[in-house]
Structures are given as C-alpha cells and as structure tokens.
Short mmCIF file of C-alpha atoms in Angstrom, two decimals:
data_model
loop_
_atom_site.label_atom_id
_atom_site.label_comp_id
_atom_site.label_asym_id
_atom_site.label_seq_id
_atom_site.Cartn_x
_atom_site.Cartn_y
_atom_site.Cartn_z
CA MET C 1 0.59 10.50 2.36
CA GLY C 2 -0.31 13.31 0.03
CA LEU C 3 -0.49 16.95 -0.77
CA GLY C 4 -3.54 19.15 -0.39
CA LEU C 5 -3.80 22.66 -1.78
CA GLY C 6 -6.65 24.96 -0.86
CA ASN C 7 -7.71 28.37 0.40
CA SER C 8 -8.84 27.27 3.86
CA THR C 9 -8.42 24.38 6.26
CA THR C 10 -11.38 25.25 8.48
CA ASN C 11 -14.11 22.64 8.70
CA SER C 12 -16.62 21.75 11.40
CA SER C 13 -17.03 18.07 10.45
CA ALA C 14 -16.03 15.45 12.97
CA LEU C 15 -12.33 14.64 12.62
CA ALA C 16 -13.07 10.92 12.38
CA TYR C 17 -14.71 11.54 8.99
CA TRP C 18 -12.51 14.37 7.76
CA THR C 19 -10.62 14.27 4.45
CA PRO C 20 -9.23 17.13 2.36
CA ARG C 21 -12.38 16.85 0.24
CA ASN C 22 -14.24 18.46 3.19
CA ILE C 23 -12.45 21.74 2.43
CA SER C 24 -14.90 23.76 0.36
CA SER C 25 -12.13 25.77 -1.29
CA LEU C 26 -9.87 22.77 -2.05
CA VAL C 27 -8.13 23.27 -5.38
CA HIS C 28 -5.90 20.18 -5.75
CA TRP C 29 -5.45 16.93 -3.84
CA TYR C 30 -2.78 14.29 -4.42
CA LYS C 31 -3.99 11.35 -2.38
CA HIS C 32 -2.05 8.45 -0.87
CA GLY C 33 -2.29 5.35 -3.05
CA THR C 34 -4.84 6.90 -5.41
CA GLY C 35 -4.59 7.95 -9.05
CA ILE C 36 -0.94 6.93 -9.26
CA THR C 37 0.26 5.55 -12.59
CA THR C 38 3.47 3.51 -12.38
CA ALA C 39 5.93 1.73 -14.64
CA LEU C 40 8.57 -0.90 -13.96
CA ASP C 41 12.12 0.42 -14.24
CA ASP C 42 15.20 -1.53 -15.35
CA ALA C 43 15.77 -2.75 -11.80
CA GLY C 44 12.25 -4.18 -11.59
CA LEU C 45 11.03 -1.46 -9.23
CA TYR C 46 7.96 0.69 -9.69
CA SER C 47 8.44 4.35 -10.56
CA VAL C 48 5.75 7.00 -10.74
CA VAL C 49 4.69 8.20 -14.17
CA LYS C 50 1.78 10.36 -13.01
CA TRP C 51 -0.01 11.29 -9.78
CA GLY C 52 -3.58 12.19 -10.60
CA ASP C 53 -5.26 15.20 -9.00
CA GLN C 54 -8.24 13.94 -6.97
CA LYS C 55 -9.97 17.32 -6.80
CA GLY C 56 -9.05 19.33 -9.88
CA SER C 57 -7.48 18.32 -13.18
CA ASN C 58 -3.89 19.39 -12.54
CA ASP C 59 -2.04 16.07 -12.56
CA ALA C 60 1.63 15.85 -11.58
CA GLU C 61 3.76 14.00 -14.10
CA ALA C 62 7.29 12.65 -14.44
CA SER C 63 9.55 13.68 -17.31
CA GLY C 64 9.64 10.21 -18.86
CA VAL C 65 13.29 9.70 -17.91
CA ALA C 66 13.50 6.82 -15.41
CA VAL C 67 16.17 8.38 -13.17
CA GLU C 68 14.00 11.50 -12.76
CA SER C 69 10.92 9.57 -11.63
CA PRO C 70 10.10 9.07 -7.94
CA ALA C 71 9.68 5.53 -6.64
CA TYR C 72 6.36 4.01 -5.59
CA ALA C 73 5.62 1.52 -2.81
CA SER C 74 2.61 0.78 -0.62
CA GLY C 75 0.69 3.89 -1.68
CA ALA C 76 3.55 6.32 -1.04
CA VAL C 77 5.63 8.34 -3.49
CA ARG C 78 9.35 8.54 -2.66
CA PHE C 79 11.54 11.26 -4.11
CA ASN C 80 15.07 9.96 -3.58
CA SER C 81 17.33 12.39 -5.38
CA THR C 82 17.51 15.92 -6.70
CA ASP C 83 16.39 14.63 -10.09
CA ASP C 84 13.11 13.12 -8.81
CA VAL C 85 10.38 15.59 -9.76
CA LEU C 86 6.68 15.50 -10.63
CA THR C 87 5.67 18.55 -12.67
CA PHE C 88 2.17 20.01 -12.53
CA ASP C 89 0.30 20.06 -15.83
CA GLU C 90 -0.44 23.72 -15.13
CA ALA C 91 1.81 25.96 -13.03
CA LEU C 92 0.20 27.47 -9.93
CA GLU C 93 0.20 31.16 -8.99
CA LEU C 94 -1.09 31.33 -5.43
CA GLY C 95 -2.13 34.44 -3.53
CA GLU C 96 -4.07 33.28 -0.46
CA PHE C 97 -3.29 29.60 0.12
CA SER C 98 -2.99 26.57 2.38
CA ILE C 99 -0.54 23.78 1.46
CA TYR C 100 -0.20 20.62 3.54
CA PHE C 101 1.88 17.46 3.25
CA ARG C 102 2.07 14.15 5.07
CA VAL C 103 5.73 13.19 4.71
CA GLU C 104 8.74 11.45 6.15
CA SER C 105 12.38 12.27 5.51
CA SER C 106 15.61 10.29 5.56
CA ASP C 107 17.67 13.30 6.62
CA LEU C 108 15.55 16.46 7.12
CA THR C 109 18.02 18.50 5.08
CA GLY C 110 17.02 20.26 1.88
CA ASP C 111 13.71 18.46 1.39
CA ILE C 112 11.93 20.59 -1.20
CA LEU C 113 8.26 19.69 -0.94
CA VAL C 114 6.91 21.96 -3.64
CA GLY C 115 8.66 24.61 -5.73
CA GLY C 116 9.03 26.66 -8.85
CA ASP C 117 12.52 28.15 -8.87
CA SER C 118 15.05 29.44 -6.35
CA ASN C 119 12.63 32.21 -5.33
CA HIS C 120 9.49 30.08 -4.94
CA PHE C 121 9.47 27.02 -2.70
CA PHE C 122 8.31 25.39 0.54
CA LYS C 123 10.82 23.05 2.13
CA ILE C 124 12.27 21.43 5.22
CA ASP C 125 15.57 23.26 5.22
CA GLU C 126 17.20 21.63 8.25
CA GLU C 127 16.18 19.22 11.00
CA ASP C 128 15.02 22.20 13.05
CA GLU C 129 14.03 24.67 10.32
CA ILE C 130 11.19 24.99 7.81
CA ARG C 131 11.40 27.61 5.05
CA LEU C 132 9.02 29.28 2.61
CA LYS C 133 10.11 31.67 -0.11
CA ILE C 134 7.64 33.77 -2.11
CA GLY C 135 9.52 35.88 -4.65
CA THR C 136 12.88 37.60 -4.45
CA GLY C 137 13.86 38.55 -0.90
CA ASN C 138 10.61 37.30 0.69
CA ARG C 139 11.75 34.41 2.90
CA THR C 140 10.00 33.16 6.00
CA ASP C 141 11.76 30.77 8.40
CA TRP C 142 10.40 28.77 11.31
CA ILE C 143 12.61 27.09 13.92
CA VAL C 144 10.96 23.83 15.02
CA SER C 145 11.58 20.82 17.18
CA SER C 146 12.79 18.01 14.95
CA PRO C 147 9.87 15.88 13.70
CA GLY C 148 12.24 12.88 13.58
CA ILE C 149 14.08 10.96 10.90
CA ASP C 150 12.08 8.35 8.92
CA ALA C 151 8.93 9.11 10.92
CA PRO C 152 5.71 10.42 9.31
CA PHE C 153 4.62 13.95 10.15
CA THR C 154 2.29 16.61 8.76
CA VAL C 155 3.60 20.02 7.77
CA GLY C 156 1.88 22.94 6.14
CA ALA C 157 2.03 26.63 5.33
CA GLU C 158 -0.80 29.14 4.98
CA ARG C 159 -1.08 32.74 3.80
CA ASP C 160 -4.22 34.72 4.55
CA SER C 161 -5.78 37.57 2.58
CA ASP C 162 -3.70 40.10 4.56
CA GLY C 163 -0.47 38.37 3.53
CA LEU C 164 0.24 36.91 6.97
CA ILE C 165 2.05 33.58 6.76
CA ALA C 166 1.81 30.72 9.25
CA CYS C 167 3.38 27.27 9.52
CA TYR C 168 1.90 24.21 11.20
CA LEU C 169 3.73 21.06 12.26
CA ASP C 170 1.56 18.09 13.30
CA GLY C 171 -1.37 20.44 13.88
CA ALA C 172 0.47 22.95 16.08
CA ARG C 173 1.23 26.47 14.89
CA VAL C 174 4.96 27.22 14.84
CA ASP C 175 6.38 30.57 15.96
CA VAL C 176 7.93 32.49 13.08
CA ASP C 177 11.69 33.11 13.31
CA SER C 178 12.00 35.63 10.47
CA GLY C 179 9.72 37.07 7.81
CA GLY C 180 6.08 36.10 8.10
CA GLU C 181 4.29 38.56 5.84
CA VAL C 182 4.17 38.88 2.04
CA GLY C 183 1.26 40.61 0.32
CA ILE C 184 -0.86 38.28 -1.83
CA SER C 185 -0.15 40.35 -4.94
CA THR C 186 3.24 38.59 -4.88
CA THR C 187 2.18 35.09 -5.83
CA LEU C 188 3.79 31.81 -4.82
CA ASP C 189 4.60 30.34 -8.24
CA LEU C 190 4.81 26.55 -8.22
CA THR C 191 5.64 24.20 -11.06
CA HIS C 192 6.48 20.91 -9.35
CA MET C 193 6.63 18.73 -6.27
CA GLY C 194 9.78 16.96 -5.16
CA ASP C 195 13.37 17.75 -6.16
CA PRO C 196 14.80 17.12 -2.66
CA ALA C 197 18.48 17.02 -1.73
CA VAL C 198 17.95 13.75 0.14
CA THR C 199 15.02 11.30 0.31
CA VAL C 200 11.51 12.42 1.19
CA THR C 201 8.37 10.31 0.98
CA PHE C 202 4.91 11.80 0.43
#
C-alpha cells in the first residue's frame, strides 16, 4: 500500500507490468514495504521513523515522539490516532495533480490521507463520502458506495489544467456531489500524510 503523486495517470503499458514508476510525470512515490525506516517502541512494536520517497527525494518523516509515529507491519504503515503523522521534508504546492492511495480503514470516518491545514486536505470523510479541500471555501465532495471496513481499496483525486477535479474509487470515476472545479492558481498545499481521526493503513 502506498501513495503516488504525479501529473498524469495515463500509461499504455500492460497492466500486468504497471507500477507508478511507469508514470512519466511521477513526482513522489511512497511504496509498500520499501524505504521504510523503523524503530522499536516501548511496547516492543515497530514504529515508522521515515518513509523514503522512491521517485523523488521528498521523504516523509515522523516527529521523533513515539506516540506520534505510525505503526509498521508486513510492509504497511498504520496511522492509528490523530497524532500519527509523517511530515514531508518539503511541503508540496500542487496545481495540476493526481494523488492515489491504496488503503484500508477501521471506521471510514475522518481518515485524512494527506493534508496541510484545515483548508488543504484529501480525506475519507464518512463511509459514503470522500472530500477534497483546496483553499478557503473550495471544497469538493463525492458520495460513494462504501468501500468496506478493514478491506483494501484504491482511492484518488485528480485536477487537470483547467481546474476540473475528479475522484476515482477502485478505478471507477465517482460522480461529484458538490464543487468540482478550482483553478490551478489556487494550489493544494500539503505538508504531511496521516493524522486520521480513526485508524487508516497505507
């Protein structure tokens, strides 16, 4: 499970051999079970210190405080409280973008996937709602069929050069409920991944 950030998801390669690295405009890639530095916590469990960027050089790092570090098991990174955050070495300011995650959630309520502040985030807001906010007053909502509790799914958001915003759930485009267009001069400003209200695993 991981996070891929790029400017396009179009590729003609056979799906059997496809990875995010096939995206010519890929900027950052946080890959399942790869480039993850861990440390043992006081309970003898592994926590994530750093998740290395497999495409660029923008690693995501924990604060150094054990309770703020996501857990690690079997290649996956689990953010299990609002304090679990991995901060990018360099903040992102995205105009045209594609952001995709392979995740599972314990509750599907308030799962912030990536964010900056209260005006910049992409999250699973409710079991049947996905939300993206790009700047003050620019919120886009999608009503979806529940992807299921504790079951892996793929979710992503894209904004094209005209500012049109789309959401995809397990490869299918989702109809927008509200919003859906924010000009690319208003950037999506991201500083971290994680910080969910419940437990979400990347």
